[in-house]
mmCIF file of C-alpha atoms in Angstrom:
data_model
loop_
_atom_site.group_PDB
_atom_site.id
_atom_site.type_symbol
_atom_site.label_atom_id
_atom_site.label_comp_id
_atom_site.label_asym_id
_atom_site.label_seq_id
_atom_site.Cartn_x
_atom_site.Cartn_y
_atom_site.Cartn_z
ATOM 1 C CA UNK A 1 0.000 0.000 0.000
ATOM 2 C CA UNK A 2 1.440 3.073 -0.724
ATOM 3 C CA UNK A 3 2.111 5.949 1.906
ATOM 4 C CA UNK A 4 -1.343 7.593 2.275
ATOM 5 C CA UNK A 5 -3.429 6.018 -0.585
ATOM 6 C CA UNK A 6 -5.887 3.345 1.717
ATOM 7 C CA UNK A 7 -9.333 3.219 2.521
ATOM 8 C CA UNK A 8 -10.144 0.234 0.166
ATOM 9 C CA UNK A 9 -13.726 1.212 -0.061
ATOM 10 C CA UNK A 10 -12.483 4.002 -2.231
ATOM 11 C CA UNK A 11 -10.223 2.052 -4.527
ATOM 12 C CA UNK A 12 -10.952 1.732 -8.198
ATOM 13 C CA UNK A 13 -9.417 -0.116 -10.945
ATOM 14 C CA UNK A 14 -9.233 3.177 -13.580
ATOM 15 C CA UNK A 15 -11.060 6.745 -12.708
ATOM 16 C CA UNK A 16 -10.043 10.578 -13.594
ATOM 17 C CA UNK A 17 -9.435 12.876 -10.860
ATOM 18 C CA UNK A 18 -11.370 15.867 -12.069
ATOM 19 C CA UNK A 19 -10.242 19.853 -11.632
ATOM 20 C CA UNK A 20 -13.040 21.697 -13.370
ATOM 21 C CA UNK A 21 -15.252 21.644 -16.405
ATOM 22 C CA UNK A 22 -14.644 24.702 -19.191
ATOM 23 C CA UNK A 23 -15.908 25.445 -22.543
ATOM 24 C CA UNK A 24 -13.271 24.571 -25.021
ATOM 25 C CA UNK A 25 -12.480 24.129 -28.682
ATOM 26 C CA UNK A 26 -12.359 20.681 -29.268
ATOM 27 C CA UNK A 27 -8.633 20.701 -30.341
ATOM 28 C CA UNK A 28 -7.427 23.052 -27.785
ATOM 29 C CA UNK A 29 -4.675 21.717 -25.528
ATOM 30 C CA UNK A 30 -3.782 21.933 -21.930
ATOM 31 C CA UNK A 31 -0.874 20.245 -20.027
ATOM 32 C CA UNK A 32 -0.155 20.522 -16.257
ATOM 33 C CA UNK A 33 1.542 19.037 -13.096
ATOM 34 C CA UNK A 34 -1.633 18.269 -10.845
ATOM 35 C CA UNK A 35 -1.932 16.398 -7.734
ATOM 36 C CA UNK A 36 0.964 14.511 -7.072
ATOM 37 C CA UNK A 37 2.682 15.493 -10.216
ATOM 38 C CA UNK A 38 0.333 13.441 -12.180
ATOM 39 C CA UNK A 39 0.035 14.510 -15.838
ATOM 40 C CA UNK A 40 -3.258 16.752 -15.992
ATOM 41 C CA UNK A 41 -4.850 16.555 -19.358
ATOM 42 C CA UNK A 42 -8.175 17.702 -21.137
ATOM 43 C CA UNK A 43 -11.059 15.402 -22.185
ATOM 44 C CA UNK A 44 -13.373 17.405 -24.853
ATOM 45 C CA UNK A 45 -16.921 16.288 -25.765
ATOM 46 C CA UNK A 46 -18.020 18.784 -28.016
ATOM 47 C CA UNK A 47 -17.383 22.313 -26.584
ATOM 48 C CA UNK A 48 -17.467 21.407 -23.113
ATOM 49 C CA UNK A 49 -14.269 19.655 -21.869
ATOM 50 C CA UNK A 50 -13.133 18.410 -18.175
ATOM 51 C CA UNK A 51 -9.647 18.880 -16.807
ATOM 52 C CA UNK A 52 -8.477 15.099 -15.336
ATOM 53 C CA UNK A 53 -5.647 13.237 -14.382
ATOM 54 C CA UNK A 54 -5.537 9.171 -13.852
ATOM 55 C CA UNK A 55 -5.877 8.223 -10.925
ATOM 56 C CA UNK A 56 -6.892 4.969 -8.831
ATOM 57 C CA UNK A 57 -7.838 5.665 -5.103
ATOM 58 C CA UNK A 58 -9.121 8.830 -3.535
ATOM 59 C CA UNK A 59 -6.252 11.265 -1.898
ATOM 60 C CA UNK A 60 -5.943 10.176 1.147
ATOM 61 C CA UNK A 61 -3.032 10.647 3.856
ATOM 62 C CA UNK A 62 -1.592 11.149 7.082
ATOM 63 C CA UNK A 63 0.234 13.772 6.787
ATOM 64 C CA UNK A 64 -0.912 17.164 6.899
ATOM 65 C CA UNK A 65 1.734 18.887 5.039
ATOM 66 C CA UNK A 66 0.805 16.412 1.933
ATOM 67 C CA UNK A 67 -3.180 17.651 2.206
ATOM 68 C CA UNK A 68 -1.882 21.100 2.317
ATOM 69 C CA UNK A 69 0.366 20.350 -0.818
ATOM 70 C CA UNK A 70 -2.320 18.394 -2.730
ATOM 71 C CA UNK A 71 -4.687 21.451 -2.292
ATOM 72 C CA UNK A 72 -2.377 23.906 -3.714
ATOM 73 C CA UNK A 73 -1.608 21.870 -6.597
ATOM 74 C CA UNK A 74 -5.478 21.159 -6.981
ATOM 75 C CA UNK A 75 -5.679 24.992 -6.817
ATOM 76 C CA UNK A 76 -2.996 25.936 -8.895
ATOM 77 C CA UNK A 77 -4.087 23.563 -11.933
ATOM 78 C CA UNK A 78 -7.429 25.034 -11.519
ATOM 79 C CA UNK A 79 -6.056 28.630 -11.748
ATOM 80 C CA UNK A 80 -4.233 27.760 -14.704
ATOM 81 C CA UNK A 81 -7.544 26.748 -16.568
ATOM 82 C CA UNK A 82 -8.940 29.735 -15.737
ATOM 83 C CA UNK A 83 -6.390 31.830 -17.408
ATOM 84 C CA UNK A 84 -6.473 30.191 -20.517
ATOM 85 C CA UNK A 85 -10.451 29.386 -20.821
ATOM 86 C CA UNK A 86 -11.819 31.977 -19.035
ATOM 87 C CA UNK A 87 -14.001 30.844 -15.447
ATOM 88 C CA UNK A 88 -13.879 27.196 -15.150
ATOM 89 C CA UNK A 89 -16.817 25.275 -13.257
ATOM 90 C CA UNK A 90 -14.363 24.510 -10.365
ATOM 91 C CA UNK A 91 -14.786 20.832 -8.879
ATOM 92 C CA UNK A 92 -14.476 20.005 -4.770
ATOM 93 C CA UNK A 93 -10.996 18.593 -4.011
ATOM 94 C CA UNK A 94 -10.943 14.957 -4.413
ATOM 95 C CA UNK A 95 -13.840 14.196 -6.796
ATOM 96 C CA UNK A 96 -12.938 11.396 -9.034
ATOM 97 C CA UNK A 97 -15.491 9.573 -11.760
ATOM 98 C CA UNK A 98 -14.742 5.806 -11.756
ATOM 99 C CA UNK A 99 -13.840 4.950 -15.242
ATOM 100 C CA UNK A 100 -11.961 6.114 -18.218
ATOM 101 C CA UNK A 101 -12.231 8.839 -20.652
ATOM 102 C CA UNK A 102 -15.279 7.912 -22.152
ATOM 103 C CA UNK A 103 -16.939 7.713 -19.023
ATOM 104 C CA UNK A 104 -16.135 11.415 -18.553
ATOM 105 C CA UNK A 105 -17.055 11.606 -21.677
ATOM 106 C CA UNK A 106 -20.330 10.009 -20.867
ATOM 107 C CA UNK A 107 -20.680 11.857 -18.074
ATOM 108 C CA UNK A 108 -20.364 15.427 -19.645
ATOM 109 C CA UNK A 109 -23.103 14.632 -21.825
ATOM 110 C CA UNK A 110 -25.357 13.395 -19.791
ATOM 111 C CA UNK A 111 -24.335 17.069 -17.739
ATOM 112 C CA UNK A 112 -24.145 18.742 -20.764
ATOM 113 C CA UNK A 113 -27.506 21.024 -20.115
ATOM 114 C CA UNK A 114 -26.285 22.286 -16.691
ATOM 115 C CA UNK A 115 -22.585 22.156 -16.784
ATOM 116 C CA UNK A 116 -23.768 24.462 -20.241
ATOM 117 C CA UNK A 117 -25.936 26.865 -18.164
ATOM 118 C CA UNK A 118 -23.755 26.962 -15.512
ATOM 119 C CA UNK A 119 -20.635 27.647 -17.092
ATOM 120 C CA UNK A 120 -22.774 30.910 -18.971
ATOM 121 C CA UNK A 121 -23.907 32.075 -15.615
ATOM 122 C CA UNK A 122 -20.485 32.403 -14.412
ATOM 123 C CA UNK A 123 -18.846 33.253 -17.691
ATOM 124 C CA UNK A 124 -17.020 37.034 -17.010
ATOM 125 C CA UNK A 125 -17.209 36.221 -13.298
ATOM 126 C CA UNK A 126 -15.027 35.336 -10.262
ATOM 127 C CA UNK A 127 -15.524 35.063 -6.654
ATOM 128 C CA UNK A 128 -13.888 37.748 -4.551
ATOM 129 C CA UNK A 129 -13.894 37.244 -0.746
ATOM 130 C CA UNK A 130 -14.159 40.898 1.498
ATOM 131 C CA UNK A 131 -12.960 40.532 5.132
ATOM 132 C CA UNK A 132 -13.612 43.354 7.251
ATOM 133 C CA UNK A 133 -12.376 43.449 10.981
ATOM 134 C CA UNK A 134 -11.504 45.758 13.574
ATOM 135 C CA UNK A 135 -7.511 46.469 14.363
ATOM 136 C CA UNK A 136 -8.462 48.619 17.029
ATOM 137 C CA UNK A 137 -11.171 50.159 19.124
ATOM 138 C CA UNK A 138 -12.165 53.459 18.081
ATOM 139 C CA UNK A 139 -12.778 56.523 20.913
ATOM 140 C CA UNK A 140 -16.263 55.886 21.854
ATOM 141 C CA UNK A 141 -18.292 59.084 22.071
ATOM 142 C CA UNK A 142 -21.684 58.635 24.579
ATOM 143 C CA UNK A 143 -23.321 60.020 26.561
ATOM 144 C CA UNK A 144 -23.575 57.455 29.443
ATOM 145 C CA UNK A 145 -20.047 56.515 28.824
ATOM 146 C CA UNK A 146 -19.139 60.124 30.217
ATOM 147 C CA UNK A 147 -21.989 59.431 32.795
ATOM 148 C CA UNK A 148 -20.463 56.335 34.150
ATOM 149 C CA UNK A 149 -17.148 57.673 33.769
ATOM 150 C CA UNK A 150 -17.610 60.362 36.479
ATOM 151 C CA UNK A 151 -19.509 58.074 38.325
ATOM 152 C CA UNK A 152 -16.388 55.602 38.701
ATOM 153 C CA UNK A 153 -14.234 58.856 39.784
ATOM 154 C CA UNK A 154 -16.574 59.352 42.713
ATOM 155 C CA UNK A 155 -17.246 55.911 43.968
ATOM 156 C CA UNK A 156 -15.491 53.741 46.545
ATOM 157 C CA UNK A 157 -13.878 50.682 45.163
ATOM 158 C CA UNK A 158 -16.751 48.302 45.772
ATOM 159 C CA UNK A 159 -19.645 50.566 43.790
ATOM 160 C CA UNK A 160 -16.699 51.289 40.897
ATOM 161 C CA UNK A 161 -16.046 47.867 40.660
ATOM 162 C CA UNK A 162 -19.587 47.078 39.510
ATOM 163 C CA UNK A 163 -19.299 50.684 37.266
ATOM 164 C CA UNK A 164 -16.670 49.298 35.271
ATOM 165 C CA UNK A 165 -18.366 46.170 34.994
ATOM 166 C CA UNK A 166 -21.069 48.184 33.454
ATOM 167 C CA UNK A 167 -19.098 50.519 31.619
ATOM 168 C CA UNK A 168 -17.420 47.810 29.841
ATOM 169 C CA UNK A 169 -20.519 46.111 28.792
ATOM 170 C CA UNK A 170 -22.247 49.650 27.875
ATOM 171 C CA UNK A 171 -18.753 49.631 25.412
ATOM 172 C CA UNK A 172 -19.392 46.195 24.358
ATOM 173 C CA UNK A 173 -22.753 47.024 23.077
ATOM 174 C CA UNK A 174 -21.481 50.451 20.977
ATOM 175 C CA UNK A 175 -18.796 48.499 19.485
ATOM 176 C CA UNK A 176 -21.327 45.885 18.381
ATOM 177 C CA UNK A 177 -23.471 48.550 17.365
ATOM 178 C CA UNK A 178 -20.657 50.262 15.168
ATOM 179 C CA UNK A 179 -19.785 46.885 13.928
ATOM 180 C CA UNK A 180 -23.180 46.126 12.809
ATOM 181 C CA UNK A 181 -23.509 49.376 11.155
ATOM 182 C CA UNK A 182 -20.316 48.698 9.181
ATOM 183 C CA UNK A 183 -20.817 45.648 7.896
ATOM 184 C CA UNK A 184 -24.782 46.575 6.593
ATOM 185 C CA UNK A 185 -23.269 49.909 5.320
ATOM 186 C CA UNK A 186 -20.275 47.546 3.065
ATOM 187 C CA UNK A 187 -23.143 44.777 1.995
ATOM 188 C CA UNK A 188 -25.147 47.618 1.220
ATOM 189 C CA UNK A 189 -21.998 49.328 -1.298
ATOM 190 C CA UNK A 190 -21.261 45.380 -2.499
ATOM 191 C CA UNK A 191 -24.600 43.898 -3.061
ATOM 192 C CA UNK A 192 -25.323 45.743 -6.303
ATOM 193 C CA UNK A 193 -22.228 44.617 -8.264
ATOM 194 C CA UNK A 194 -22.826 40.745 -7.214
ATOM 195 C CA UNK A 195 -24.637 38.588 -9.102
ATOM 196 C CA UNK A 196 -24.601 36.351 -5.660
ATOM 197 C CA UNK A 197 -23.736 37.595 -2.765
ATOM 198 C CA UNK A 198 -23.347 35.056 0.858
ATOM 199 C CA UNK A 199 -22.779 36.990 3.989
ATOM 200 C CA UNK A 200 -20.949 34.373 6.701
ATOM 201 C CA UNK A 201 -21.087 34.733 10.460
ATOM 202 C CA UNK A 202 -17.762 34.946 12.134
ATOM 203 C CA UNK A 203 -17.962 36.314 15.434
ATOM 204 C CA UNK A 204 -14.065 37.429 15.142
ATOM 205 C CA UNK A 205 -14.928 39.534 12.121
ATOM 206 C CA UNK A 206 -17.018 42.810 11.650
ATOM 207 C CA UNK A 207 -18.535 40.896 8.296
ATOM 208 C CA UNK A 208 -17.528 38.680 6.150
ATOM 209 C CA UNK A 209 -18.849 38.612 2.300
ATOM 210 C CA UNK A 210 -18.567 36.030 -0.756
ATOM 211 C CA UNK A 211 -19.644 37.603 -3.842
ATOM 212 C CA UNK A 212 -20.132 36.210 -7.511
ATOM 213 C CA UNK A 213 -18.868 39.514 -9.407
ATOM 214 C CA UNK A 214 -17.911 40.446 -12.953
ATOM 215 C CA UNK A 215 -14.194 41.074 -13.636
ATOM 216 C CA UNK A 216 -15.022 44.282 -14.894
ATOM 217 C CA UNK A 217 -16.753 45.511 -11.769
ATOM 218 C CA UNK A 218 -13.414 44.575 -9.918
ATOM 219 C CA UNK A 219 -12.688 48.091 -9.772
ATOM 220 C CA UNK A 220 -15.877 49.040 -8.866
ATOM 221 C CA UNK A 221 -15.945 46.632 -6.376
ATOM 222 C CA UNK A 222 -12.615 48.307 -4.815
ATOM 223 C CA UNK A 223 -13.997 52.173 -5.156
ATOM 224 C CA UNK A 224 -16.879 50.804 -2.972
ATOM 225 C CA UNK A 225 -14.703 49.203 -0.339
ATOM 226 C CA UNK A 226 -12.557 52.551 -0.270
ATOM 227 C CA UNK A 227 -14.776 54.581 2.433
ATOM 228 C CA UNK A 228 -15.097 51.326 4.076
ATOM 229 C CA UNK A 229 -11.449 50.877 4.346
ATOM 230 C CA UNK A 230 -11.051 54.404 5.652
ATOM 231 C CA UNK A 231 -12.789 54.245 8.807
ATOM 232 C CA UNK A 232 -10.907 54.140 11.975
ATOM 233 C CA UNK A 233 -9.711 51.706 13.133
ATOM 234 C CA UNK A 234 -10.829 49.237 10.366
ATOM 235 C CA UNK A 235 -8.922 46.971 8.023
ATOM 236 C CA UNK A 236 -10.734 45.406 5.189
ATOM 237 C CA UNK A 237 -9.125 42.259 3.204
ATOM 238 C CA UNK A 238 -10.035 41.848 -0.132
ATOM 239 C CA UNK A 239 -9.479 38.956 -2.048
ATOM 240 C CA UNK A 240 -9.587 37.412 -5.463
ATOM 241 C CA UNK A 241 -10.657 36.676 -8.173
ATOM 242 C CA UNK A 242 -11.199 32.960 -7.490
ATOM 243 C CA UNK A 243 -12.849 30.071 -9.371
ATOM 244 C CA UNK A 244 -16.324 30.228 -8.028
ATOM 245 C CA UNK A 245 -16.328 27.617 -5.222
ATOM 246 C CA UNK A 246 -18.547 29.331 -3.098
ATOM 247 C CA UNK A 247 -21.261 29.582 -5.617
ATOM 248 C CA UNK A 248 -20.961 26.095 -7.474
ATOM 249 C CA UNK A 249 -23.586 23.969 -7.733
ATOM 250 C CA UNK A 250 -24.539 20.542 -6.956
ATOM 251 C CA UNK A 251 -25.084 18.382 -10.232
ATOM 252 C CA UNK B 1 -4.937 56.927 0.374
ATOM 253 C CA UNK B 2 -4.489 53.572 -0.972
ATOM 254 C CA UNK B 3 -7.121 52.174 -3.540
ATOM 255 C CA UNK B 4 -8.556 48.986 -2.193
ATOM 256 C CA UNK B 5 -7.663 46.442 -4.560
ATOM 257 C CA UNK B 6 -8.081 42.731 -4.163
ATOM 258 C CA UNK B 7 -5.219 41.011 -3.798
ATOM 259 C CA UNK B 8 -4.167 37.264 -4.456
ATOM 260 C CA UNK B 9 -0.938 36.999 -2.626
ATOM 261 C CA UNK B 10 0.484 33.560 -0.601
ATOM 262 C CA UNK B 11 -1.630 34.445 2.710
ATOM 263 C CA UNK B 12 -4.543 35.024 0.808
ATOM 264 C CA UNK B 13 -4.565 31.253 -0.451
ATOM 265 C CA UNK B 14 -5.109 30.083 2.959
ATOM 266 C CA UNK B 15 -8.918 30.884 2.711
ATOM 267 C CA UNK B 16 -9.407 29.497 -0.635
ATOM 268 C CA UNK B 17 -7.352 25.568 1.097
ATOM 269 C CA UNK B 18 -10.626 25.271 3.030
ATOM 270 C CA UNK B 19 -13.530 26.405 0.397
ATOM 271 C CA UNK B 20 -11.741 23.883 -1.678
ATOM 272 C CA UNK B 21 -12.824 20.707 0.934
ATOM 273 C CA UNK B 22 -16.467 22.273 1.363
ATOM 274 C CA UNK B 23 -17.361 23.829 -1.749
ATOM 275 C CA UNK B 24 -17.038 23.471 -5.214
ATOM 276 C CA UNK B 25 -19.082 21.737 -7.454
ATOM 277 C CA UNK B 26 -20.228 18.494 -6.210
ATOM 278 C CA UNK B 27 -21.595 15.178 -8.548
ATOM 279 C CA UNK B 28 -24.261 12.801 -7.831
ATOM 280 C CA UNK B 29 -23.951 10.259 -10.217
ATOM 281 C CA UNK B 30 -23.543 6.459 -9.783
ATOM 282 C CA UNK B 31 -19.588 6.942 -11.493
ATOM 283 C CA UNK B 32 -18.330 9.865 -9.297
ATOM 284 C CA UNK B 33 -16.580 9.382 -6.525
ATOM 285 C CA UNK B 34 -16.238 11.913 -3.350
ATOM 286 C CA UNK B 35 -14.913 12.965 0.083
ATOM 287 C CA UNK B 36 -18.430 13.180 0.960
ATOM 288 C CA UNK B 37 -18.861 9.085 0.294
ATOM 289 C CA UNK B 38 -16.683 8.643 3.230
ATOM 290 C CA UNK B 39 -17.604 10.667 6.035
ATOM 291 C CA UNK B 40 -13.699 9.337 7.546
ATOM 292 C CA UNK B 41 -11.816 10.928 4.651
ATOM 293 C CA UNK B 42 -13.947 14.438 4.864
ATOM 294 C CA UNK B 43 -12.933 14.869 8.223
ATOM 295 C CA UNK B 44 -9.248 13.880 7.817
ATOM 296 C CA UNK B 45 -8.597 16.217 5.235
ATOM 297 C CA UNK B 46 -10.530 18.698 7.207
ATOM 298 C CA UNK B 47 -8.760 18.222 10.056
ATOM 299 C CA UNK B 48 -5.480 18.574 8.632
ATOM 300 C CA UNK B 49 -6.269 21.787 6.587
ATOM 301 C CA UNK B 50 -7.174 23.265 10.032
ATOM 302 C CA UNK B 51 -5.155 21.456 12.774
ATOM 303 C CA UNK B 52 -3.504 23.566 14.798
ATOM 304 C CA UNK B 53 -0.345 23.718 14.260
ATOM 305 C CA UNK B 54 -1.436 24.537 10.406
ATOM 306 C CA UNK B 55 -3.313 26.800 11.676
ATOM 307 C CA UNK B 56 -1.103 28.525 13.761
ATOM 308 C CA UNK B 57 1.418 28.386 10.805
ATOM 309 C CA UNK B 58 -0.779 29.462 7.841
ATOM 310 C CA UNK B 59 -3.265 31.885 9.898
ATOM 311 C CA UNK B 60 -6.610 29.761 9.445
ATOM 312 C CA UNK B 61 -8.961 29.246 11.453
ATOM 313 C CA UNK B 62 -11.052 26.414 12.009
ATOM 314 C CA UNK B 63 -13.935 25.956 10.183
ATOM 315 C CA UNK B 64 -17.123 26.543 12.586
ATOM 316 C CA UNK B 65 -20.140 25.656 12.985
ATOM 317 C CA UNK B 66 -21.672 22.132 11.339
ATOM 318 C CA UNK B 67 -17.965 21.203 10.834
ATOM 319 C CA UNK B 68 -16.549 20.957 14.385
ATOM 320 C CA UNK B 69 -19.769 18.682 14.605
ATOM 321 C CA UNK B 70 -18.580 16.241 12.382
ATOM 322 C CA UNK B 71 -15.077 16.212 13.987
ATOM 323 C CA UNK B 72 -16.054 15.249 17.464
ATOM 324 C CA UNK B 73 -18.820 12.945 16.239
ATOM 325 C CA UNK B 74 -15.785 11.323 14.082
ATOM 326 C CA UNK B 75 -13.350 11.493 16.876
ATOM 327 C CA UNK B 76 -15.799 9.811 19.136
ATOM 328 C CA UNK B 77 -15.936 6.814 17.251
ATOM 329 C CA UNK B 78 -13.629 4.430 19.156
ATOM 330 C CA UNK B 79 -12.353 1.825 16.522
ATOM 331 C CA UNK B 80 -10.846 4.531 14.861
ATOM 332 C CA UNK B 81 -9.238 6.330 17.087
ATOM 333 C CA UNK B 82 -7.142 3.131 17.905
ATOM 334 C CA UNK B 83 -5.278 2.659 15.002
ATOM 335 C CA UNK B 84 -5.437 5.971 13.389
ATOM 336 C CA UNK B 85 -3.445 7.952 15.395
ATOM 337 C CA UNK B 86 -3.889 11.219 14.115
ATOM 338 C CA UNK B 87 -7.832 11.244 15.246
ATOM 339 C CA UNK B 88 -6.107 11.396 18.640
ATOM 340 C CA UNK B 89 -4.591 14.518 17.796
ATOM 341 C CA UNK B 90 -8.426 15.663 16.525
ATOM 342 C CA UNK B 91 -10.653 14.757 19.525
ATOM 343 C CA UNK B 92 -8.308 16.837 21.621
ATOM 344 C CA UNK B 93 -9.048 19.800 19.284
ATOM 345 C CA UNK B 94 -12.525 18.843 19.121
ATOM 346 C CA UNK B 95 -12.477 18.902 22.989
ATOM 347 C CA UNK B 96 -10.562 21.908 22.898
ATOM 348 C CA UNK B 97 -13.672 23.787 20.904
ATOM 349 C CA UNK B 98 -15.724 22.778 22.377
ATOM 350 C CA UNK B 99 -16.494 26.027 24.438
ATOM 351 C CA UNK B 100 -16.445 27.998 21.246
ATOM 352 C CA UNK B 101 -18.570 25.693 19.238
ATOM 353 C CA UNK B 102 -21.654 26.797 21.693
ATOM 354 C CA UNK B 103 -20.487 30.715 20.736
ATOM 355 C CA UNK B 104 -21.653 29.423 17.414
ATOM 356 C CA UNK B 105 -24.738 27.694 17.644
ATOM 357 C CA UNK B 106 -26.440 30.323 15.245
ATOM 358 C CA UNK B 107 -24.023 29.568 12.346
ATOM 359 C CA UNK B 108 -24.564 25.934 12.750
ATOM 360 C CA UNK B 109 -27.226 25.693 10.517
ATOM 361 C CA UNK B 110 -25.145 27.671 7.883
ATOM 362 C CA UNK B 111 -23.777 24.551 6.185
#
C-alpha cells in the first residue's frame, strides 16, 4: 500500500481525478503538473471539456503537510484553466469519476444542459472574498459613557467595581453597534455589483462577504470598499478573483 | 490613500485551502466518486487543513459551525481512534472547541 493512498472502499481499478469543467475548442490543448505530479490533461466532448488526471484511489493521507500540498496543486491547476479558458466550473478537491475517458465523456453529456448553463452564468465572473475586521477600538463618544465615567471617579472601590463592569458592557454594546452598522453599510456598497452575494457569520470579524462579481466591476468593487477601508480603526481584506467555489452547484 | 484592490498573494490562499474541501461543485452520479462518500476521509482532510499547528502556521482558522460537529462525532468513534493515530490529535481539538462551538450555535445551521 502506498504511503497515504488506503481506505479500500475508495479504490478503483481506472477513474479521472477531475479539476473543473470549461468550454473549449475541441482541439485546444492543456498540459499541467496536478496532484501529485500526475500529468493533468483535457477530455473534450463537443465544446465542453473536463480537466483530469488518472488516478486509482481517492487522496488520502496522514500527513498534513501532503493535504496542504495536494490542495495547492489542486488549486494551482485550476487557476491555470482559468487563465487560458476563461471561469472554469471549479470541482471540490478529491472528486474522481470511476472509469476512463469515455466515461467522462459520458458523463459530460449526460451534464451537458447544466454544466452548459452553468458555465454561462459564471462566464465574465469570479468570486472575490471581502474581510472586514476591527484592528483597534475606536474613541467611543456617549453620553452614558461620560456618565459612568464620572460616576467611577466618585465611587469607593466596591460601587466602581460594579461601574466598570457596566461601563465595559455599555462599550461592548457600541462596538457591536458600530460593527453592525459597518458591515450593513459595506453589503449595502457590495450587493449591487454581485450577481450572488453570501454573507458568513464569524464572530471574530465585523462581516464577512462572498460575492459572484464580474471582472469588470473589480474596480468598482474596490472604489466601494474605499470609504469602508477608511474608517478608523478598520482593516478590510479583499481577495480574489477565485474560481467560483462558493457559488458552485450541486449536479 | 491607498485604492482597495483585491489582492491574491500567498496568505490570501489560505482561505481558498478550506472552500476547496467544502465547496465546489459536487456530482451525484452512480460513477463519481467523493470525500463526501466517506464521512472518515472528509474529516481527515478537514482536520489537517485546520489542525492547529497549520493553523497557527498558515493563519486559518477552524472551520465553525456544522464542521466541528462532524469532527467530534468522528473522533468519538472508538475503533478509529485506535489505530489511526492522528484522530487522537483531533478529539483533543474537538475537545478543545468545544467552548467555542456553543459561541456558534447560530451559524450551525449555515452549512
Amino acid at each position: 500500500m502506498s504511503l497515504g493512498r488506503s481506505d479500500k472502499s475508495t479504490d478503483f481499478e481506472t477513474g479521472r481525478y477531475l479539476y473543473c469543467v470549461v468550454r473549449s475548442d475541441d482541439q485546444a490543448e492543456f498540459e499541467a503538473d496536478g496532484v501529485e505530479d500526475e500529468p493533468v490533461y483535457l477530455v473534450h466532448s463537443d465544446g465542453l471539456a473536463a480537466v483530469v488526471h488518472h488516478c486509482e484511489s481517492l487522496y488520502d493521507a496522514d500527513d498534513m503537510e501532503r493535504v496542504r500540498e495536494w490542495l495547492l496543486d489542486h488549486q494551482a491547476v485550476v487557476d491555470s484553466v482559468g487563465e487560458q479558458f476563461g471561469t472554469p466550473l471549479p470541482f471540490r478537491f478529491d472528486t474522481i469519476l470511476t472509469g476512463d475517458d469515455e466515461a467522462v465523456r459520458g458523463w459530460l453529456d449526460e451534464s451537458r444542459e447544466d454544466l452548459e448553463a452553468y458555465l454561462t452564468e459564471f462566464a465574465g465572473h469570479w468570486e472575490y472574498r471581502v474581510e472586514i475586521t476591527r484592528t483597534d477600538d475606536p474613541e467611543l463618544e456617549d453620553e452614558r459613557l461620560a456618565e459612568l465615567d464620572a460616576e467611577i471617579e466618585n465611587a469607593d472601590d466596591g460601587t466602581a467595581f460594579l461601574l466598570e463592569k457596566q461601563r465595559a458592557r455599555r462599550e461592548t454594546d457600541l462596538h457591536r453597534a458600530r460593527d453592525d452598522e459597518i458591515a450593513a453599510d459595506a453589503r449595502e456598497r457590495l450587493e449591487p455589483l454581485s450577481s450572488e452575494f453570501e454573507q458568513a457569520t464569524d464572530p471574530d470579524e465585523v462581516a464577512s462577504f462572498s460575492l459572484l462579481a464580474h471582472e469588470d466591476d473589480e474596480t468598482a468593487i474596490g472604489d466601494e470598499l474605499d470609504p469602508v477601508a477608511a474608517r478608523d480603526g478598520i482593516e478590510v481584506k479583499f481577495t480574489g478573483p477565485w474560481p467560483p467555489y462558493s457559488f458552485a452547484p450541486e449536479l | 490613500m491607498d485604492e482597495t484592490r483585491p489582492t491574491r498573494r500567498q496568505s490570501d490562499l489560505a482561505d481558498m485551502l478550506e472552500l476547496l474541501l467544502d465547496k465546489g461543485v459536487v456530482i451525484n452520479a452512480d460513477i463519481a466518486v467523493t470525500v463526501g462518500e466517506t464521512e472518515l476521509l472528509g474529516v481527515k482532510l478537514r482536520a489537517a487543513v485546520a489542525s492547529f499547528e497549520t493553523a497557527a502556521k498558515y493563519g486559518m482558522e477552524f472551520p465553525d459551525g456544522t464542521d466541528m460537529e462532524r469532527v467530534e462525532r468522528a473522533a468519538g468513534v472508538e475503533e478509529i481512534e485506535s489505530d489511526r493515530p492522528e484522530l487522537d490529535e483531533l478529539e483533543i481539538e474537538a475537545a478543545a472547541s468545544e467552548g467555542e462551538s456553543e459561541e456558534n450555535d447560530e451559524e450551525a445551521g449555515h452549512r
